Amino acid sequence: GQNIDQPTEMTATEGAIVQINCTYQTSGFNGLFWYQQHAGEAPTFLSYNVLDGLEEKGRFSSFLSRSKGYSYLLLKELQMKDSASYLCAPPGKLTFGTGTQLKVEL
Amino acid sequence: EAQVTQNPRYLITVTGKKLTVTCSQNMNHEYMSWYRQDPGLGLRQIYYSMNVEVTDKGDVPEGYKVSRKEKRNFPLILESPSPNQTSLYFCASSLDRALGQPQHFGDGTRLSIL
């Protein structure tokens, strides 16, 4: 199967660092996507990890461990505009799940 | 500009009145799909298409139809809409599903069925 587990909600302070974890039970897939979705808007692509390790892209980094079925999205220097839902999904996933709702506070 | 365009963006209609939501992409993508998003349930796939004339059911296909007569267009058809189809709908496309290409989403269509 392709069960995905993410925390439902997280709260962090502007300027801080937050790590959003994603665990999954799957087989035969290649990599993992992360998307960002602001309320009422379309999801937008953030990152795709195809190999194990850390991929850095500006303030956002994503990590993947295929053997452990584990990934995380790391957001640094948080800004208010980072308040959104963050979705992890393997390629070809039919249903994304509810994602993690991140709230950034002053 | 590369984009996925959905129309209409908003629609309020009544039960049983057939409607079509159009979706068009200008990126020559092979893979297109439709999702609905409801509070607490996340994004659920309705139908997808691997290429022209190739469509398949997603997770929640009941009450919907699709067609893929041209590569760029993938309309979603509700033959007899019902209130439980009130939702936010997204169309998405990607270069190739098998290669793990990211999906590009349209801006969404908010449907209210009374």
Short mmCIF file of C-alpha atoms in Angstrom, two decimals:
data_model
loop_
_atom_site.label_atom_id
_atom_site.label_comp_id
_atom_site.label_asym_id
_atom_site.label_seq_id
_atom_site.Cartn_x
_atom_site.Cartn_y
_atom_site.Cartn_z
CA GLY A 1 0.00 0.00 0.00
CA GLN A 2 0.91 3.65 0.04
CA ASN A 3 -0.14 4.85 3.49
CA ILE A 4 1.28 8.22 4.33
CA ASP A 5 1.56 9.73 7.78
CA GLN A 6 2.14 13.40 8.46
CA PRO A 7 1.31 15.47 11.52
CA THR A 8 -2.00 17.24 11.04
CA GLU A 9 -0.95 20.62 12.40
CA MET A 10 2.21 22.43 13.46
CA THR A 11 2.84 25.90 14.82
CA ALA A 12 6.14 27.77 14.67
CA THR A 13 7.49 31.27 15.20
CA GLU A 14 8.54 33.66 12.49
CA GLY A 15 12.29 33.39 11.92
CA ALA A 16 12.53 29.90 13.39
CA ILE A 17 13.20 26.53 11.77
CA VAL A 18 10.54 23.84 11.45
CA GLN A 19 10.77 20.23 10.32
CA ILE A 20 7.72 18.50 8.87
CA ASN A 21 8.01 14.72 8.89
CA CYS A 22 6.47 12.24 6.49
CA THR A 23 6.49 8.48 6.87
CA TYR A 24 5.13 6.06 4.35
CA GLN A 25 4.61 2.37 3.74
CA THR A 26 5.10 1.64 0.11
CA SER A 27 7.09 -0.40 -2.32
CA GLY A 28 8.25 -0.09 -5.89
CA PHE A 29 8.18 3.67 -6.18
CA ASN A 30 10.92 6.13 -6.99
CA GLY A 31 11.27 9.21 -4.81
CA LEU A 32 8.95 11.54 -2.99
CA PHE A 33 7.34 14.89 -3.77
CA TRP A 34 6.62 17.80 -1.48
CA TYR A 35 3.96 20.37 -2.38
CA GLN A 36 2.83 23.57 -0.71
CA GLN A 37 -0.80 24.63 -0.70
CA HIS A 38 -2.13 27.92 0.62
CA ALA A 39 -5.76 27.92 1.72
CA GLY A 40 -8.10 27.97 -1.26
CA GLU A 41 -5.27 27.87 -3.76
CA ALA A 42 -3.72 25.21 -5.94
CA PRO A 43 -0.85 23.03 -4.66
CA THR A 44 2.54 24.08 -5.97
CA PHE A 45 5.59 21.88 -6.38
CA LEU A 46 8.37 22.37 -3.82
CA SER A 47 10.79 19.47 -4.21
CA TYR A 48 11.35 15.97 -5.48
CA ASN A 49 13.82 13.57 -3.87
CA VAL A 50 14.71 10.59 -6.00
CA LEU A 51 17.86 9.58 -4.08
CA ASP A 52 18.50 9.27 -0.37
CA GLY A 53 19.86 12.36 1.29
CA LEU A 54 19.24 16.07 1.63
CA GLU A 55 18.23 18.37 -1.23
CA GLU A 56 18.56 22.07 -0.47
CA LYS A 57 16.68 24.77 -2.30
CA GLY A 58 16.96 28.18 -0.67
CA ARG A 59 15.13 28.27 2.65
CA PHE A 60 13.58 24.88 2.00
CA SER A 61 15.34 21.50 2.19
CA SER A 62 13.95 18.01 1.80
CA PHE A 63 15.39 14.74 3.03
CA LEU A 64 14.63 11.20 1.98
CA SER A 65 15.51 7.78 3.39
CA ARG A 66 13.97 5.11 1.18
CA SER A 67 15.06 2.23 3.40
CA LYS A 68 13.33 3.78 6.41
CA GLY A 69 10.28 5.05 4.52
CA TYR A 70 10.93 8.50 5.92
CA SER A 71 11.16 12.02 4.60
CA TYR A 72 11.13 15.50 6.04
CA LEU A 73 10.77 19.05 4.81
CA LEU A 74 12.90 21.62 6.59
CA LEU A 75 11.86 25.25 6.45
CA LYS A 76 14.38 27.83 7.68
CA GLU A 77 13.96 31.51 8.53
CA LEU A 78 10.22 31.10 8.65
CA GLN A 79 8.08 33.86 7.22
CA MET A 80 4.39 34.54 7.72
CA LYS A 81 3.77 33.62 4.09
CA ASP A 82 4.98 30.07 4.84
CA SER A 83 1.69 29.45 6.66
CA ALA A 84 0.19 26.77 4.42
CA SER A 85 -0.45 23.08 4.06
CA TYR A 86 2.49 20.87 3.12
CA LEU A 87 1.81 17.62 1.30
CA CYS A 88 4.18 14.71 0.77
CA ALA A 89 3.38 12.16 -1.92
CA PRO A 90 5.14 9.42 -3.83
CA PRO A 91 5.01 9.67 -7.64
CA GLY A 92 1.75 8.47 -9.09
CA LYS A 93 -0.03 8.74 -5.78
CA LEU A 94 -3.75 8.80 -6.38
CA THR A 95 -4.71 10.54 -3.18
CA PHE A 96 -2.52 13.07 -1.46
CA GLY A 97 -3.95 13.01 2.02
CA THR A 98 -4.61 16.01 4.20
CA GLY A 99 -1.00 17.15 4.60
CA THR A 100 0.42 19.17 7.49
CA GLN A 101 -1.13 22.56 8.23
CA LEU A 102 1.68 24.90 9.29
CA LYS A 103 0.87 28.11 11.12
CA VAL A 104 3.61 30.69 11.49
CA GLU A 105 3.12 33.15 14.33
CA LEU A 106 4.83 36.38 15.30
CA GLU B 1 3.50 31.07 -19.92
CA ALA B 2 3.18 27.39 -18.99
CA GLN B 3 -0.12 26.85 -17.28
CA VAL B 4 -3.15 24.71 -16.56
CA THR B 5 -6.40 26.60 -17.11
CA GLN B 6 -9.71 25.61 -15.57
CA ASN B 7 -13.11 27.11 -16.28
CA PRO B 8 -15.28 28.18 -14.64
CA ARG B 9 -13.54 29.23 -11.42
CA TYR B 10 -16.81 29.36 -9.52
CA LEU B 11 -20.21 27.83 -10.23
CA ILE B 12 -23.42 27.58 -8.29
CA THR B 13 -25.99 25.30 -9.86
CA VAL B 14 -28.85 22.96 -9.02
CA THR B 15 -29.17 19.23 -8.61
CA GLY B 16 -29.49 17.30 -11.86
CA LYS B 17 -28.36 20.02 -14.25
CA LYS B 18 -25.49 18.67 -16.34
CA LEU B 19 -22.28 20.67 -16.16
CA THR B 20 -18.79 20.50 -17.58
CA VAL B 21 -15.61 21.91 -16.09
CA THR B 22 -12.96 22.43 -18.72
CA CYS B 23 -9.24 21.96 -18.25
CA SER B 24 -6.54 22.86 -20.73
CA GLN B 25 -2.75 22.72 -20.50
CA ASN B 26 -0.21 24.26 -22.87
CA MET B 27 2.85 22.21 -21.86
CA ASN B 28 2.29 19.19 -24.12
CA HIS B 29 1.92 17.02 -21.03
CA GLU B 30 0.80 13.43 -21.45
CA TYR B 31 -0.59 12.89 -17.98
CA MET B 32 -3.65 14.78 -16.71
CA SER B 33 -5.87 14.24 -13.71
CA TRP B 34 -8.78 15.63 -11.75
CA TYR B 35 -8.93 15.97 -7.97
CA ARG B 36 -11.53 17.09 -5.51
CA GLN B 37 -10.64 18.61 -2.18
CA ASP B 38 -12.93 18.59 0.82
CA PRO B 39 -12.24 19.79 4.36
CA GLY B 40 -10.47 17.11 6.37
CA LEU B 41 -10.20 14.71 3.44
CA GLY B 42 -7.29 16.06 1.45
CA LEU B 43 -6.88 15.85 -2.31
CA ARG B 44 -8.60 12.80 -3.78
CA GLN B 45 -8.16 11.77 -7.38
CA ILE B 46 -11.30 11.39 -9.47
CA TYR B 47 -9.99 10.34 -12.89
CA TYR B 48 -6.70 10.44 -14.69
CA SER B 49 -5.46 10.10 -18.25
CA MET B 50 -2.11 8.75 -19.37
CA ASN B 51 -2.54 10.05 -22.93
CA VAL B 52 -5.10 10.80 -25.64
CA GLU B 53 -8.05 8.39 -25.53
CA VAL B 54 -6.63 6.71 -22.39
CA THR B 55 -8.52 7.41 -19.17
CA ASP B 56 -8.89 5.54 -15.91
CA LYS B 57 -10.69 5.80 -12.60
CA GLY B 58 -9.02 7.32 -9.60
CA ASP B 59 -10.04 7.00 -6.00
CA VAL B 60 -13.50 8.62 -6.18
CA PRO B 61 -14.87 8.34 -9.74
CA GLU B 62 -18.59 7.83 -8.98
CA GLY B 63 -20.80 10.51 -10.50
CA TYR B 64 -18.14 11.86 -12.86
CA LYS B 65 -17.08 11.34 -16.47
CA VAL B 66 -14.05 12.53 -18.39
CA SER B 67 -12.78 12.48 -21.94
CA ARG B 68 -9.38 12.99 -23.55
CA LYS B 69 -9.90 13.58 -27.26
CA GLU B 70 -6.98 16.00 -27.53
CA LYS B 71 -3.74 16.06 -25.60
CA ARG B 72 -4.27 19.53 -24.17
CA ASN B 73 -7.86 19.16 -22.94
CA PHE B 74 -9.34 17.03 -20.17
CA PRO B 75 -12.89 18.09 -19.30
CA LEU B 76 -14.71 16.86 -16.20
CA ILE B 77 -18.39 16.11 -16.72
CA LEU B 78 -21.07 15.86 -14.07
CA GLU B 79 -24.07 14.34 -15.87
CA SER B 80 -26.45 14.71 -12.94
CA PRO B 81 -24.79 16.73 -10.16
CA SER B 82 -25.82 16.16 -6.57
CA PRO B 83 -25.13 18.19 -3.40
CA ASN B 84 -22.42 15.75 -2.26
CA GLN B 85 -20.39 16.88 -5.28
CA THR B 86 -20.08 20.35 -3.84
CA SER B 87 -16.35 20.72 -3.55
CA LEU B 88 -13.17 22.43 -4.73
CA TYR B 89 -11.89 20.78 -7.91
CA PHE B 90 -8.37 20.85 -9.29
CA CYS B 91 -7.09 19.75 -12.66
CA ALA B 92 -3.41 18.82 -12.90
CA SER B 93 -0.96 17.76 -15.56
CA SER B 94 2.55 16.37 -15.67
CA LEU B 95 4.99 15.34 -18.33
CA ASP B 96 4.89 11.66 -17.51
CA ARG B 97 3.45 9.99 -14.44
CA ALA B 98 5.83 7.05 -14.53
CA LEU B 99 8.95 9.22 -14.42
CA GLY B 100 7.78 11.04 -11.33
CA GLN B 101 7.38 14.42 -12.94
CA PRO B 102 5.78 17.04 -10.68
CA GLN B 103 2.17 17.88 -11.27
CA HIS B 104 1.14 21.38 -12.30
CA PHE B 105 -2.24 22.36 -10.93
CA GLY B 106 -4.91 24.68 -12.24
CA ASP B 107 -6.28 27.44 -10.00
CA GLY B 108 -9.26 25.37 -8.98
CA THR B 109 -13.02 25.38 -9.56
CA ARG B 110 -15.35 25.86 -6.63
CA LEU B 111 -18.63 24.07 -7.33
CA SER B 112 -21.75 24.44 -5.24
CA ILE B 113 -24.63 22.09 -6.04
CA LEU B 114 -27.90 23.15 -4.42
#
